[in-house]
Amino acid sequence: MSLLVVGTVAFDSVQTPFGKVDRVLGGSATYFSYSASFFCPVRLVSVIGSDFPEDHLSMLRDRGVDLEGLEKHDGDTFAWTGRYEGDMNEAETLDVALNVYGDYLPSLPESYQDSRFVFLANGSPESQMKVLDQVKDPKLVVADTMNHWITSAPDGLKDLLKRIDALVLNEGEAKMLCDEQNLVTAGERILTMGPRLVIIKKGEYGSFMLSRDGARFAIPAFPVDVVKDPTGAGDSFAGGMMGYLAKNDACDDGSIRRAMVFGTCMSSFVVEDFSLDPFKRLDKDGFWNRYHEFVRFITV
Amino acid sequence: MSLLVVGTVAFDSVQTPFGKVDRVLGGSATYFSYSASFFCPVRLVSVIGSDFPEDHLSMLRDRGVDLEGLEKHDGDTFAWTGRYEGDMNEAETLDVALNVYGDYLPSLPESYQDSRFVFLANGSPESQMKVLDQVKDPKLVVADTMNHWITSAPDGLKDLLKRIDALVLNEGEAKMLCDEQNLVTAGERILTMGPRLVIIKKGEYGSFMLSRDGARFAIPAFPVDVVKDPTGAGDSFAGGMMGYLAKNDACDDGSIRRAMVFGTCMSSFVVEDFSLDPFKRLDKDGFWNRYHEFVRFITV
């Protein structure tokens, strides 16, 4: 089933206790797409600048990522600089250069408008809704958001929440969105704002799902021995999850639970090294070994 | 199978955003015993002062807790005063009055010396080892410890670790014990210090087990809607876990996993109200309803 993602394609400069990389391939839509591409083809909507190298594009194309929706504008590509320290659970943003992303409003090629599974990676609620306006009959719309939009665009976010099926967000953001310290209460409150499903990402503590029909589900993260760079973990989680759902054309409770397992496995790889390097080294055997190890890890 | 616990019996004065209680029944051995008593009889080793009311004792006896090992000394009972704020994951200790506990070294009645399952609740490594000296042929020895002993009695703790089967401790304590931020690495390092099993308690994030034979297992905590008072959660977890193991006379990998589920259920009750109140209200139906809800919560 068709899977669409809108988000950033970016250059990341990242420093962690394990090293430093400069202007490597990053961005929410990139991590999401590469992760989802292990399960199904992906349609990518984003913008890059004239400085973006062709070999990144051909690499994504080779993974089955459709780039018809990736616009190239005059100027520089979106660039993020950040640092992780201590328990590595949160990035410190050192610099954001929006560049061509600054005045970009996503526009869908006609061939994308029949997309059934849609992931709106972190972005302004305005741009996220602009995408929804262009999708004709989506089966499952999942959005991510961030503290930035919770404080700077609360009304837009409120409108967006009424138009999506599921919200995926970090623990701190869930608490902030509801001004509530108890995560269960925060999750329940988000369900009253529109989505029928909330998936809360807790980093190394795993993820937690609540649905409006009363289902609740949680899984730990895979125990990664060395976390070198957490960048992209959340989007890789979403990519594995949505890739699994789109592949199976499903969004029932059991499928969502299984999809969270697949998402957790994908995010466990990506943190093991910088940028998309772990994905580039990953083959089917590597994936299924991790999957079975994770299932043993969570099975009573 | 016989289950022995040594730890504190105390008066707790606790303040949380949900209220305040003064000199209520608390202590590690108390929480452990009451929790384990849902599964099997318990032998309790501790000390109380002459101010300790008889009705607390008869309540414990009614639960099947053997109090032959509970000494009564002249003076006041151990008293702890603490406060929880914000995310309620950690207590702030406001006052500790050791009282009769100050110069107490545990002594086992002869009838306890054949105990097969032994839990050494948080205490000085010296006193924990003194208990081990008096147990003839234990099948499973599990100890808890705290940051206080990690810094003030590192050598004693090192000796203790060589004599126990399993160490149960909080996430922050595990990291402190190994001076290591990655919890997986910390857990593996503890396994090289003696115990064949480490169980790391992560509060609202659940628990994580590593064993020397390579098994790893994690479960989330039960999603409690209102956490009124986290006091005793860790000891109630250990009580449910050890109670289950002692009842089944088992300590294989599968039993440990199931035992952690039972422990998690027990700790989920105790945080719902102050002191032991939630346990006092708990019956078999209430327990099994929670158990089945939790199993649904963690089942893919």
XYZ file of C-alpha atoms in Angstrom:
600
model
C 0.000 0.000 0.000
C 1.257 3.486 -0.823
C 3.209 5.272 1.929
C 3.809 9.006 1.841
C 6.120 11.022 4.062
C 6.585 14.759 4.288
C 9.438 16.141 6.366
C 12.977 17.418 6.139
C 15.909 16.278 4.070
C 18.904 17.831 5.729
C 22.581 18.089 6.432
C 23.343 17.188 10.048
C 26.443 18.107 11.995
C 26.463 16.071 15.175
C 28.745 15.703 18.143
C 28.409 12.889 20.679
C 30.815 11.326 23.204
C 31.643 8.831 20.434
C 32.684 11.253 17.712
C 31.745 14.090 15.445
C 30.371 14.269 11.913
C 29.964 17.271 9.652
C 27.172 17.809 7.109
C 26.150 14.175 6.851
C 22.823 13.129 5.358
C 19.960 13.571 7.812
C 16.447 14.942 8.171
C 13.189 13.446 9.393
C 11.918 12.395 5.955
C 15.274 10.833 5.116
C 15.449 8.671 8.243
C 11.774 7.769 7.923
C 12.087 6.819 4.255
C 15.195 4.742 4.591
C 13.732 2.873 7.555
C 10.352 2.287 5.872
C 12.072 1.201 2.652
C 12.945 -2.094 4.338
C 9.228 -2.895 4.187
C 7.629 -1.051 1.263
C 8.202 1.693 -1.326
C 7.990 5.256 -0.021
C 6.924 8.546 -1.590
C 8.956 11.433 -0.236
C 7.863 15.070 -0.127
C 10.483 17.636 0.836
C 12.835 20.293 -0.482
C 16.599 20.389 -0.970
C 18.964 23.138 -2.076
C 21.271 23.338 -5.029
C 24.127 22.151 -2.790
C 22.595 18.693 -2.359
C 24.758 15.954 -3.875
C 23.351 13.600 -6.491
C 24.738 10.455 -4.822
C 22.440 10.921 -1.795
C 19.509 10.989 -4.200
C 20.550 7.903 -6.112
C 21.068 6.065 -2.824
C 17.479 6.840 -1.788
C 16.170 5.874 -5.243
C 18.006 2.557 -4.976
C 16.078 1.915 -1.754
C 12.751 2.297 -3.544
C 12.148 5.855 -2.391
C 10.142 7.821 -4.977
C 11.624 11.330 -5.224
C 9.110 12.921 -7.573
C 7.894 14.982 -4.611
C 11.367 16.199 -3.657
C 11.757 19.759 -4.921
C 15.104 21.338 -5.605
C 15.214 25.080 -4.896
C 17.958 27.653 -5.396
C 19.856 28.098 -2.155
C 21.249 25.832 0.545
C 19.736 22.692 2.016
C 18.291 22.737 5.539
C 21.128 22.184 8.028
C 21.030 21.173 11.688
C 23.876 21.209 14.191
C 23.467 19.440 17.503
C 25.171 17.733 20.386
C 24.412 14.826 22.721
C 25.918 14.443 26.167
C 25.517 12.365 29.312
C 22.627 9.917 29.020
C 22.171 10.849 25.333
C 18.393 11.031 25.702
C 18.047 14.561 24.386
C 19.820 16.563 21.707
C 21.053 20.062 22.344
C 20.485 22.090 19.177
C 23.460 24.341 18.495
C 22.337 25.779 15.187
C 19.449 25.547 12.719
C 19.793 26.964 9.197
C 16.365 26.631 7.594
C 17.673 27.810 4.209
C 15.381 26.563 1.384
C 13.097 24.967 3.976
C 12.257 28.407 5.391
C 9.534 29.397 2.949
C 8.742 25.938 1.601
C 5.149 24.776 1.542
C 4.858 21.159 0.445
C 3.127 20.415 -2.814
C 2.178 16.871 -3.798
C 2.702 15.503 -7.309
C -0.580 14.198 -8.718
C 0.759 10.664 -8.537
C 1.043 10.960 -4.718
C -2.505 12.160 -4.093
C -3.935 8.636 -3.800
C -1.544 7.788 -0.932
C -3.241 5.670 1.720
C -0.685 5.792 4.508
C 0.598 9.254 5.349
C 3.278 10.328 7.800
C 3.600 14.011 8.581
C 7.039 14.253 10.151
C 7.748 17.125 12.507
C 6.956 20.431 10.792
C 4.672 23.429 11.145
C 1.050 22.365 11.622
C 0.281 24.705 8.716
C 2.501 22.774 6.311
C 1.323 19.454 7.699
C -2.295 20.429 7.022
C -1.392 21.672 3.551
C -0.280 18.122 2.768
C -3.507 16.662 4.108
C -5.463 19.033 1.843
C -3.836 17.322 -1.123
C -4.352 13.682 -0.142
C -7.672 12.375 -1.421
C -8.609 9.358 0.687
C -5.982 8.448 3.268
C -6.487 5.307 5.369
C -4.096 6.221 8.171
C -2.656 9.676 8.865
C 0.054 9.854 11.501
C 1.744 13.091 12.554
C 4.788 13.897 14.650
C 5.248 17.236 16.387
C 7.726 19.041 18.620
C 7.902 21.385 21.593
C 8.611 24.243 19.142
C 5.140 23.921 17.557
C 3.430 23.267 20.883
C 4.525 26.695 22.088
C 4.633 28.685 18.831
C 1.595 27.312 16.961
C -0.831 25.908 19.530
C -3.933 26.805 17.514
C -2.607 25.270 14.315
C -1.643 22.164 16.239
C -5.137 21.958 17.706
C -6.605 22.060 14.192
C -4.159 19.448 12.966
C -4.972 17.057 15.824
C -8.604 16.989 14.685
C -7.553 15.815 11.227
C -5.166 12.963 12.016
C -5.611 9.366 13.162
C -2.514 9.152 15.305
C -0.020 11.447 16.979
C 3.544 10.291 17.591
C 5.560 12.424 19.987
C 8.230 12.359 22.660
C 7.469 11.914 26.324
C 8.500 15.469 27.232
C 6.393 16.881 24.420
C 3.351 14.870 25.472
C 3.673 16.249 28.993
C 4.181 19.761 27.658
C 1.214 19.567 25.288
C -1.087 18.761 28.229
C 0.781 20.513 31.032
C 0.599 17.200 32.887
C 3.387 15.194 34.554
C 1.679 11.789 34.580
C 2.248 10.253 31.158
C -0.881 8.096 31.214
C -3.038 11.114 31.973
C -1.220 13.137 29.312
C -1.837 10.406 26.732
C -5.517 10.164 27.613
C -5.866 13.924 27.355
C -4.326 13.966 23.874
C -6.920 11.399 22.802
C -9.622 13.936 23.653
C -8.002 16.454 21.283
C -8.690 14.483 18.124
C -6.501 11.495 17.306
C -7.824 8.016 18.033
C -4.280 6.846 18.777
C -1.302 8.332 20.602
C 2.155 6.815 20.502
C 4.600 8.268 22.998
C 8.294 7.754 22.336
C 10.396 7.436 25.483
C 13.842 7.064 23.916
C 15.824 4.368 25.692
C 12.690 3.504 27.696
C 10.711 2.375 24.663
C 7.280 3.475 23.576
C 3.738 3.593 24.864
C 0.490 3.478 22.888
C -2.977 4.534 23.984
C -6.075 4.329 21.823
C -9.456 5.932 22.195
C -11.127 2.513 22.378
C -9.209 1.803 25.592
C -6.301 -0.289 24.311
C -2.916 0.398 25.867
C 0.394 -1.142 24.913
C 4.006 -0.592 25.825
C 7.322 -2.057 24.782
C 10.835 -1.370 26.025
C 13.518 -0.227 23.625
C 15.998 -2.793 22.385
C 19.011 -2.775 24.770
C 21.686 -1.216 22.581
C 25.168 -1.781 23.979
C 26.712 1.345 22.486
C 24.522 4.272 21.459
C 26.799 6.389 19.304
C 24.294 8.862 17.865
C 20.575 8.977 18.706
C 19.777 11.302 15.776
C 16.936 9.944 13.676
C 15.823 7.313 16.180
C 12.268 8.650 16.414
C 11.814 8.986 12.660
C 13.334 5.546 12.070
C 10.884 4.159 14.628
C 8.006 5.810 12.761
C 9.402 4.602 9.436
C 9.583 0.979 10.540
C 6.141 1.210 12.075
C 4.440 2.861 9.096
C 6.374 0.702 6.630
C 5.035 -2.416 8.328
C 1.471 -1.062 8.391
C 1.536 0.076 4.766
C 3.022 -3.222 3.622
C 0.182 -5.063 5.353
C -2.486 -2.470 4.542
C -3.555 -2.628 8.174
C -4.122 -0.345 11.129
C -6.022 -2.520 13.633
C -4.823 -2.851 17.234
C -2.824 -6.052 16.696
C -1.100 -4.596 13.631
C -0.203 -1.411 15.491
C 1.407 -3.471 18.276
C 3.418 -5.530 15.783
C 4.305 -2.370 13.873
C 5.733 -0.839 17.056
C 7.986 -3.890 17.402
C 9.257 -3.362 13.854
C 9.727 0.357 14.496
C 11.634 -0.373 17.695
C 13.988 -2.724 15.848
C 14.671 -0.139 13.140
C 15.419 2.604 15.662
C 17.741 0.251 17.564
C 19.973 -0.013 14.504
C 20.149 3.633 13.603
C 21.553 4.764 16.968
C 24.510 2.387 16.702
C 26.418 4.753 14.451
C 26.254 8.212 12.862
C 23.826 9.273 10.136
C 22.272 6.428 8.110
C 25.412 4.291 8.250
C 23.848 1.424 10.248
C 20.977 1.153 7.735
C 23.413 1.067 4.845
C 25.129 -1.941 6.417
C 21.858 -3.703 7.259
C 20.633 -6.732 5.322
C 17.637 -9.019 5.754
C 19.476 -11.491 7.974
C 20.706 -8.685 10.184
C 17.201 -7.365 10.538
C 15.578 -10.698 11.341
C 18.274 -11.618 13.863
C 17.599 -8.374 15.706
C 13.850 -8.913 15.431
C 14.029 -12.378 16.997
C 16.420 -11.174 19.696
C 14.012 -8.352 20.531
C 11.017 -10.688 20.654
C 12.909 -12.915 23.117
C 13.784 -9.773 25.070
C 10.140 -8.830 25.623
C 8.562 -12.282 25.887
C 7.498 -13.464 29.333
C 9.196 -22.847 49.804
C 10.473 -20.760 52.708
C 11.027 -17.039 52.011
C 13.119 -14.879 54.328
C 13.432 -11.102 54.259
C 15.687 -8.856 56.280
C 15.181 -5.108 56.136
C 13.546 -2.221 57.914
C 10.218 -1.936 59.668
C 9.617 1.759 59.964
C 7.414 4.762 60.487
C 7.186 6.847 57.314
C 6.165 10.471 57.073
C 5.565 11.264 53.434
C 4.496 14.281 51.456
C 3.472 14.096 47.777
C 1.378 16.379 45.528
C -1.574 14.182 46.552
C -1.355 14.533 50.312
C 0.625 14.010 53.436
C 0.820 11.216 55.985
C 2.544 11.129 59.352
C 4.200 8.111 60.952
C 2.388 5.502 58.870
C 3.624 1.920 58.631
C 6.527 1.565 56.214
C 9.987 0.066 55.794
C 11.524 -2.194 53.192
C 10.830 -5.473 54.991
C 7.238 -4.420 55.652
C 6.443 -3.616 52.010
C 8.292 -6.712 50.845
C 6.507 -9.011 53.293
C 3.027 -7.723 52.657
C 3.540 -7.971 48.905
C 5.051 -11.474 49.052
C 2.319 -12.613 51.426
C -0.092 -12.682 48.485
C 1.905 -15.678 47.223
C 3.520 -17.488 50.167
C 4.333 -17.218 53.887
C 7.212 -14.908 54.791
C 9.788 -14.900 57.573
C 10.666 -11.387 58.631
C 13.923 -10.301 60.284
C 14.080 -6.744 61.612
C 13.896 -4.600 64.702
C 11.246 -2.291 66.130
C 11.194 0.026 69.102
C 8.969 0.047 72.147
C 6.759 2.650 70.436
C 5.590 0.173 67.787
C 1.851 -0.542 68.025
C 0.585 -4.072 68.426
C -2.079 -3.737 65.718
C 0.571 -3.386 63.001
C 2.046 -6.667 64.208
C -1.233 -8.520 64.250
C -1.999 -7.229 60.751
C 1.260 -8.706 59.470
C 0.648 -11.988 61.334
C -2.804 -12.187 59.743
C -1.087 -12.004 56.344
C 1.026 -15.067 57.115
C 4.133 -13.125 58.053
C 6.198 -14.955 60.666
C 7.483 -12.396 63.193
C 9.714 -14.631 65.286
C 12.700 -12.812 63.799
C 11.349 -9.348 64.593
C 13.178 -8.071 67.656
C 11.745 -5.411 69.955
C 14.382 -3.127 71.491
C 14.097 -0.316 73.979
C 13.894 2.992 72.153
C 12.092 4.333 69.116
C 11.383 2.600 65.814
C 13.304 3.617 62.683
C 11.601 6.652 61.133
C 11.916 8.118 57.649
C 10.597 11.446 56.402
C 10.514 12.169 52.694
C 8.902 14.104 49.909
C 8.063 13.475 46.248
C 7.636 16.217 43.681
C 7.317 16.664 39.935
C 7.571 13.387 38.062
C 7.609 11.491 41.390
C 10.433 9.223 40.254
C 12.712 9.962 43.173
C 12.179 10.648 46.858
C 13.843 13.522 48.605
C 14.812 12.370 52.086
C 14.081 15.086 54.639
C 14.997 13.174 57.765
C 16.216 9.751 58.869
C 16.047 8.716 62.507
C 17.790 5.330 62.740
C 16.812 4.910 66.409
C 16.834 1.206 67.369
C 18.002 0.319 63.859
C 21.257 2.199 64.419
C 23.200 -0.510 66.226
C 21.083 -3.472 65.180
C 22.768 -6.508 63.664
C 20.243 -9.061 62.437
C 20.111 -12.401 64.170
C 18.124 -15.311 62.749
C 15.957 -17.568 64.915
C 16.979 -21.190 64.469
C 13.701 -21.905 62.695
C 14.689 -19.446 59.910
C 18.102 -20.919 59.167
C 16.801 -23.418 56.614
C 15.290 -20.617 54.489
C 15.718 -21.342 50.784
C 14.711 -17.986 49.285
C 16.392 -14.985 50.876
C 15.864 -11.281 50.205
C 18.341 -8.853 51.718
C 16.534 -5.541 51.482
C 18.575 -2.354 51.386
C 20.919 -2.238 54.373
C 24.616 -2.152 55.173
C 26.531 -4.846 53.298
C 27.905 -5.855 56.695
C 24.459 -6.614 58.098
C 23.373 -8.242 54.836
C 26.369 -10.600 55.017
C 25.713 -11.320 58.683
C 22.335 -12.709 57.611
C 23.925 -14.866 54.922
C 26.303 -16.306 57.529
C 23.262 -17.662 59.354
C 21.415 -19.228 56.419
C 22.499 -22.833 55.877
C 21.649 -23.730 52.285
C 19.871 -20.978 50.403
C 18.633 -21.672 46.859
C 18.308 -18.047 45.765
C 19.824 -15.021 47.500
C 18.727 -11.637 46.178
C 20.004 -8.348 47.578
C 18.992 -4.731 47.137
C 21.361 -1.847 47.736
C 21.416 1.946 47.598
C 23.641 4.859 46.597
C 24.455 5.362 50.295
C 26.244 1.978 50.491
C 27.842 2.351 47.059
C 29.698 5.420 48.298
C 30.144 4.655 52.009
C 30.843 0.889 51.967
C 32.225 0.001 48.523
C 34.463 -2.793 49.845
C 31.703 -4.421 51.851
C 29.419 -4.193 48.853
C 32.073 -5.850 46.683
C 32.276 -8.736 49.160
C 28.497 -9.023 49.298
C 28.182 -9.143 45.498
C 30.340 -12.263 45.431
C 27.963 -14.045 47.797
C 24.574 -13.372 46.189
C 22.751 -14.784 43.176
C 20.996 -11.607 42.134
C 21.248 -7.882 42.731
C 18.146 -5.684 42.498
C 18.796 -1.962 42.296
C 17.592 1.303 40.814
C 18.744 2.605 37.464
C 20.666 5.522 38.959
C 22.353 3.213 41.470
C 23.385 0.768 38.734
C 24.980 3.615 36.796
C 26.669 4.919 39.941
C 27.990 1.500 40.963
C 29.789 1.195 37.602
C 30.387 4.868 36.828
C 28.736 4.169 33.465
C 25.866 6.006 31.742
C 24.746 3.216 29.393
C 22.458 0.953 31.407
C 23.178 -2.167 29.363
C 26.914 -1.745 29.894
C 26.343 -1.013 33.586
C 24.267 -4.172 33.947
C 26.876 -6.313 32.189
C 29.587 -4.856 34.389
C 27.670 -5.722 37.567
C 27.459 -9.321 36.334
C 31.262 -9.451 36.383
C 31.220 -8.440 40.071
C 29.583 -11.629 41.295
C 25.837 -12.051 40.860
C 24.582 -14.209 37.999
C 21.537 -11.989 37.660
C 20.939 -8.232 37.792
C 17.497 -6.692 37.907
C 17.424 -2.951 37.357
C 14.351 -1.057 38.530
C 13.469 1.957 36.406
C 10.440 3.235 38.305
C 7.693 4.255 35.891
C 9.790 2.830 33.038
C 9.640 -0.733 34.295
C 12.467 -3.130 34.911
C 15.329 -4.748 33.073
C 16.999 -8.111 33.749
C 20.382 -9.326 32.580
C 21.845 -12.711 33.403
C 25.360 -14.037 33.125
C 24.251 -16.710 30.662
C 23.261 -13.969 28.217
C 19.514 -13.736 28.803
C 18.026 -10.255 28.815
C 14.453 -9.286 29.540
C 12.552 -6.060 30.049
C 9.014 -5.112 30.910
C 7.358 -1.710 31.191
C 5.664 -0.681 34.402
C 1.888 -0.947 34.584
C 0.427 2.416 33.472
C -0.924 3.774 36.748
C -3.370 6.637 36.219
C -2.696 8.355 39.519
C 0.545 7.738 41.400
C -0.156 9.099 44.867
C 2.887 7.791 46.740
C 5.754 5.806 45.203
C 7.129 4.772 48.609
C 7.651 1.019 48.801
C 7.277 0.392 45.063
C 10.696 -1.235 44.719
C 10.291 -3.470 47.770
C 6.773 -4.425 46.719
C 8.166 -5.337 43.291
C 10.798 -7.516 44.952
C 8.175 -9.014 47.276
C 5.882 -10.019 44.420
C 8.812 -11.390 42.473
C 10.351 -13.394 45.331
C 6.918 -14.497 46.560
C 6.172 -15.966 43.155
C 9.575 -17.687 42.949
C 9.370 -19.112 46.469
C 5.827 -20.352 45.914
C 6.994 -22.199 42.796
C 10.389 -23.195 44.224
C 11.953 -21.970 40.977
C 14.625 -19.605 39.771
C 15.112 -20.546 36.097
C 14.969 -17.901 33.362
C 11.287 -18.403 32.518
C 10.300 -18.236 36.185
C 12.311 -15.054 36.710
C 10.493 -13.416 33.776
C 7.084 -14.445 35.112
C 8.125 -13.374 38.604
C 8.972 -9.900 37.289
C 5.441 -9.658 35.894
C 4.015 -10.509 39.322
C 6.371 -8.043 40.987
C 5.368 -5.323 38.539
C 1.687 -5.904 39.284
C 2.277 -5.683 43.032
C 4.248 -2.458 42.750
C 1.531 -0.970 40.533
C -0.952 -1.291 43.377
C 1.146 0.092 46.157
C 1.798 3.463 44.477
C -1.926 4.165 44.119
C -2.213 5.350 47.705
C -0.181 6.026 50.841
C 1.520 3.382 52.980
C 0.167 -0.164 52.595
C -3.409 1.004 52.095
C -3.755 -0.339 48.518
C -2.601 -3.806 49.639
C -5.071 -3.802 52.505
C -7.888 -3.227 50.013
C -6.612 -5.832 47.556
C -8.304 -9.203 47.103
C -7.665 -12.091 44.717
C -10.048 -10.815 42.036
C -8.434 -7.390 42.152
C -5.022 -8.914 41.727
C -5.943 -11.178 38.824
C -7.801 -8.420 37.003
C -4.675 -6.275 37.184
C -2.520 -9.215 36.145
C -4.590 -9.900 33.020
C -4.739 -6.196 32.159
C -0.958 -6.003 32.455
C -0.424 -9.084 30.293
C -2.626 -7.510 27.595
C -0.610 -4.308 27.999
C 2.687 -6.009 27.177
C 1.519 -8.599 24.654
C 2.331 -7.988 20.988
